[in-house]
Short mmCIF file of C-alpha atoms in Angstrom, two decimals:
data_model
loop_
_atom_site.label_atom_id
_atom_site.label_comp_id
_atom_site.label_asym_id
_atom_site.label_seq_id
_atom_site.Cartn_x
_atom_site.Cartn_y
_atom_site.Cartn_z
CA MET C 1 0.00 0.00 0.00
CA ARG C 2 1.40 3.36 -1.01
CA ILE C 3 1.37 6.08 1.68
CA ASN C 4 0.49 9.59 0.59
CA TYR C 5 2.92 11.64 2.71
CA ASN C 6 1.71 14.93 1.26
CA TYR C 7 -1.80 14.19 2.52
CA ILE C 8 -0.45 13.32 5.98
CA LYS C 9 1.59 16.55 6.06
CA PHE C 10 -1.49 18.54 5.09
CA LEU C 11 -3.57 16.98 7.87
CA ALA C 12 -0.80 17.58 10.38
CA LEU C 13 -0.59 21.24 9.30
CA ILE C 14 -4.36 21.65 9.78
CA VAL C 15 -4.16 20.12 13.26
CA VAL C 16 -1.27 22.41 14.25
CA ILE C 17 -3.01 25.57 12.92
CA THR C 18 -6.27 24.64 14.66
CA GLY C 19 -4.43 24.00 17.90
CA LEU C 20 -2.56 27.29 17.72
CA TYR C 21 -5.78 29.19 16.95
CA ALA C 22 -7.62 27.58 19.87
CA PHE C 23 -4.66 28.23 22.17
CA SER C 24 -4.48 31.85 21.05
CA ASN C 25 -8.23 32.35 21.62
CA GLN C 26 -7.99 30.75 25.05
CA ARG C 27 -5.10 33.01 26.05
CA SER C 28 -6.85 36.07 24.65
CA ALA C 29 -10.04 35.27 26.56
CA LYS C 30 -8.10 34.96 29.81
CA ARG C 31 -6.42 38.33 29.42
CA ASN C 32 -7.73 41.28 31.41
CA VAL C 33 -8.79 44.70 30.14
CA LYS C 34 -5.68 46.89 30.18
CA GLY C 35 -7.40 50.26 29.98
CA ILE C 36 -10.27 52.27 28.57
CA THR C 37 -10.16 54.75 25.67
CA ILE C 38 -13.06 56.98 24.64
CA GLU C 39 -13.24 58.80 21.31
CA PHE C 40 -15.87 61.33 20.28
CA VAL C 41 -16.57 61.23 16.55
CA GLU C 42 -17.75 64.04 14.21
CA ASN C 43 -18.14 66.78 16.83
CA GLN C 44 -15.41 68.60 18.76
CA ASN C 45 -17.85 70.37 21.11
CA LEU C 46 -18.40 67.96 23.96
CA PHE C 47 -21.87 67.95 25.51
CA ILE C 48 -20.81 64.88 27.49
CA THR C 49 -17.21 64.46 28.64
CA GLU C 50 -14.91 61.47 28.75
CA GLY C 51 -15.07 61.64 32.54
CA SER C 52 -18.87 61.50 32.44
CA VAL C 53 -18.79 58.37 30.27
CA ASN C 54 -16.28 56.67 32.58
CA LYS C 55 -18.42 57.57 35.61
CA LEU C 56 -21.53 56.23 33.88
CA LEU C 57 -19.84 52.89 33.14
CA ILE C 58 -18.44 52.56 36.67
CA GLN C 59 -21.86 53.25 38.22
CA LYS C 60 -23.45 50.64 35.96
CA PHE C 61 -20.80 47.93 35.83
CA GLY C 62 -18.13 48.78 38.39
CA SER C 63 -14.46 49.16 37.45
CA LEU C 64 -13.76 47.63 34.04
CA GLU C 65 -9.97 47.84 34.16
CA ASN C 66 -8.30 44.48 34.85
CA LEU C 67 -11.64 42.75 34.29
CA PRO C 68 -11.27 39.41 32.44
CA LYS C 69 -12.32 39.82 28.82
CA GLU C 70 -14.71 36.87 28.93
CA LYS C 71 -16.83 38.74 31.48
CA LEU C 72 -17.40 41.69 29.16
CA ALA C 73 -20.78 42.10 27.44
CA LEU C 74 -19.96 44.72 24.80
CA ASN C 75 -23.58 45.08 23.71
CA ASN C 76 -24.62 45.98 27.26
CA LEU C 77 -21.85 48.59 27.47
CA GLU C 78 -23.05 50.19 24.22
CA LYS C 79 -26.65 50.29 25.45
CA ALA C 80 -25.57 51.92 28.72
CA ILE C 81 -23.70 54.70 26.88
CA GLU C 82 -26.53 55.22 24.37
CA ALA C 83 -28.99 55.60 27.27
CA ASN C 84 -27.39 59.00 27.92
CA LYS C 85 -29.55 61.63 26.22
CA MET C 86 -26.50 63.43 24.82
CA VAL C 87 -25.46 60.35 22.84
CA LYS C 88 -26.76 59.37 19.41
CA SER C 89 -24.84 56.11 19.04
CA ALA C 90 -21.89 54.25 20.54
CA GLN C 91 -19.61 51.46 19.39
CA VAL C 92 -17.64 49.50 22.00
CA TYR C 93 -14.93 46.99 21.11
CA LEU C 94 -11.66 45.44 22.31
CA THR C 95 -8.41 46.44 20.67
CA VAL C 96 -5.59 44.05 19.82
CA SER C 97 -3.56 45.52 22.68
CA GLY C 98 -6.30 44.65 25.18
CA GLU C 99 -7.89 48.07 25.66
CA LEU C 100 -11.63 48.61 25.86
CA ALA C 101 -12.39 51.28 23.25
CA SER C 102 -15.54 53.28 22.67
CA LYS C 103 -16.43 55.52 19.72
CA ILE C 104 -19.28 57.90 20.52
CA ILE C 105 -21.37 60.07 18.21
CA GLN C 106 -23.13 62.87 20.05
CA ARG C 107 -26.52 64.29 19.18
CA THR C 108 -26.44 67.63 17.34
CA PRO C 109 -28.66 70.48 18.61
CA ILE C 110 -30.13 72.86 16.02
CA GLY C 111 -32.32 75.01 18.29
CA ARG C 112 -32.64 75.90 21.99
CA ILE C 113 -36.06 76.11 23.62
CA GLU C 114 -36.46 78.80 26.29
CA GLY C 115 -39.82 78.25 27.95
CA ASP C 116 -41.08 76.75 31.19
CA SER C 117 -38.75 73.88 30.31
CA LYS C 118 -35.37 74.51 28.72
CA PHE C 119 -33.85 72.04 26.28
CA TYR C 120 -32.38 71.65 22.80
CA LEU C 121 -34.13 70.40 19.69
CA ASP C 122 -31.73 68.08 17.88
CA GLU C 123 -31.19 67.33 14.18
CA ASP C 124 -33.77 64.52 14.34
CA GLY C 125 -36.44 66.74 15.90
CA LYS C 126 -36.07 65.15 19.35
CA GLN C 127 -35.65 66.88 22.70
CA MET C 128 -32.11 66.96 24.06
CA PRO C 129 -31.16 68.23 27.55
CA LEU C 130 -28.90 71.22 28.06
CA SER C 131 -25.29 70.43 28.91
CA ASN C 132 -23.16 71.66 31.80
CA SER C 133 -20.07 71.19 29.62
CA TYR C 134 -20.92 73.20 26.51
CA SER C 135 -23.59 75.64 25.32
CA ALA C 136 -24.41 75.40 21.60
CA ARG C 137 -24.77 78.59 19.55
CA VAL C 138 -28.11 77.85 17.91
CA PRO C 139 -31.32 79.87 17.38
CA ILE C 140 -33.34 80.51 20.55
CA ILE C 141 -36.98 79.36 20.43
CA THR C 142 -39.47 81.36 22.50
CA GLY C 143 -43.23 81.90 22.74
CA ARG C 144 -46.04 79.33 22.95
CA ILE C 145 -44.16 76.03 23.17
CA THR C 146 -46.35 73.11 22.08
CA ASP C 147 -45.65 69.79 20.35
CA GLU C 148 -47.28 71.06 17.15
CA GLY C 149 -45.34 74.32 17.31
CA LEU C 150 -42.03 72.50 17.83
CA ALA C 151 -42.76 70.24 14.86
CA ASP C 152 -43.13 73.37 12.70
CA VAL C 153 -40.06 74.99 14.24
CA TYR C 154 -38.07 71.86 13.42
CA LYS C 155 -39.01 72.27 9.74
CA VAL C 156 -37.83 75.89 9.80
CA LEU C 157 -34.57 75.04 11.58
CA THR C 158 -33.87 72.20 9.17
CA TYR C 159 -34.30 74.56 6.22
CA ILE C 160 -32.17 77.26 7.86
CA ASN C 161 -29.32 74.77 8.23
CA THR C 162 -29.26 74.18 4.47
CA ASP C 163 -28.53 77.86 3.77
CA GLU C 164 -25.33 79.53 4.99
CA PHE C 165 -26.81 83.05 4.92
CA LEU C 166 -29.81 82.06 7.04
CA LYS C 167 -27.72 79.88 9.34
CA LYS C 168 -25.33 82.75 10.00
CA ASN C 169 -27.96 85.45 10.54
CA ILE C 170 -31.09 83.97 12.14
CA ILE C 171 -30.69 83.88 15.92
CA GLY C 172 -34.25 83.33 17.11
CA ILE C 173 -37.71 81.98 16.29
CA HIS C 174 -40.73 83.20 18.23
CA ILE C 175 -43.91 81.12 18.23
CA VAL C 176 -46.80 83.61 18.21
CA SER C 177 -49.32 80.81 17.72
CA GLU C 178 -49.54 77.62 15.73
CA GLU C 179 -48.93 78.46 12.06
CA LYS C 180 -47.62 81.94 12.94
CA TYR C 181 -43.89 82.36 13.48
CA GLN C 182 -41.48 85.29 13.70
CA LEU C 183 -37.75 85.38 13.04
CA ARG C 184 -35.04 87.43 14.74
CA PHE C 185 -31.82 88.36 12.94
CA ARG C 186 -28.35 88.85 14.35
CA THR C 187 -27.65 92.43 13.21
CA GLU C 188 -31.03 93.77 12.10
CA GLU C 189 -33.64 95.37 14.34
CA PHE C 190 -36.70 94.40 12.29
CA ILE C 191 -38.89 91.37 12.93
CA VAL C 192 -39.61 88.94 10.10
CA ASN C 193 -43.16 87.59 10.05
CA LEU C 194 -42.79 84.16 8.49
CA GLY C 195 -46.42 83.12 8.86
CA ASP C 196 -46.84 79.35 8.57
CA VAL C 197 -44.14 76.89 7.48
CA GLU C 198 -45.49 76.29 3.98
CA ARG C 199 -43.51 77.43 0.91
CA LEU C 200 -40.33 77.99 2.91
CA LYS C 201 -38.09 77.94 -0.16
CA GLU C 202 -40.18 80.63 -1.86
CA LYS C 203 -40.44 82.79 1.26
CA PHE C 204 -36.73 82.73 2.03
CA SER C 205 -35.79 83.30 -1.62
CA ASN C 206 -38.00 86.41 -1.64
CA PHE C 207 -36.52 87.58 1.65
CA LYS C 208 -32.92 87.16 0.44
CA ALA C 209 -33.71 89.16 -2.70
CA PHE C 210 -35.26 91.92 -0.56
CA TYR C 211 -32.33 91.87 1.87
CA ALA C 212 -29.72 92.12 -0.90
CA LYS C 213 -31.44 95.14 -2.46
CA ALA C 214 -32.13 96.91 0.86
CA ASN C 215 -28.59 96.27 2.00
CA LYS C 216 -27.25 97.74 -1.25
CA ASP C 217 -29.52 100.77 -0.84
CA LYS C 218 -28.57 101.03 2.85
CA THR C 219 -32.22 101.06 3.91
CA LEU C 220 -32.36 97.99 6.17
CA GLN C 221 -32.47 100.20 9.28
CA ASN C 222 -35.66 101.87 8.00
CA TYR C 223 -37.86 98.82 8.53
CA ASP C 224 -39.70 97.66 11.64
CA VAL C 225 -41.50 94.58 10.28
CA VAL C 226 -40.80 92.48 7.19
CA SER C 227 -43.64 90.11 6.28
CA LEU C 228 -43.26 86.95 4.16
CA GLU C 229 -46.81 85.76 4.75
CA PHE C 230 -48.18 86.79 1.36
CA ASP C 231 -47.75 84.89 -1.90
CA ASN C 232 -44.62 85.77 -3.85
CA GLN C 233 -44.03 89.15 -2.20
CA VAL C 234 -42.35 90.86 0.72
CA VAL C 235 -44.40 93.45 2.59
CA CYS C 236 -42.50 95.88 4.83
CA THR C 237 -43.54 98.30 7.56
CA LYS C 238 -41.28 101.29 8.02
CA ILE C 239 -40.33 102.72 11.37
#
């Protein structure tokens, strides 16, 4: 009977590789967490700090440093971080060097509500608490704060953030009543009556055309109220 030595060598190689892989996994599982690193992605303004995240994890799970890796439930760690209302999403993983790493994406505020309750409205239209670590420079929302009104305000804020001129100059939205909104500008004294939130593109296009001409004519300071409520026109009240 002829022995196929190549086949035997191949089987032996498979056994050795499998053994080394299992041994490596066993050693890796027995290693302890060497440290914790936290990285905030996409936003340099920290509404929640690294220290706050560490404190949150310690309160929930105790000290994680030197904890055996097999005792870690990464999914539970992610859920604990994402439970913080400043956090949009979190990814937790173990590095090759044995560190527990977390990448965190914060929520992004686009407006600040100043009413009986004070909070941010974020880019998804959800309420976000104010932070002790950082105050965002976003338009201030005042007036009659209701769920319906905030839904409309969210539409206006979303549109404002698509236009650099509006984003730079609009500093406030006042809710007079549902379907009646006013805008405040950074350097101008006049009030802009927006009306409802329909035809926003048309209204703001008309306003920008008016603003460019009035600015060229140096007459912006002559106006008390600028109304965008009427179809395809800007109606102004002089001081």
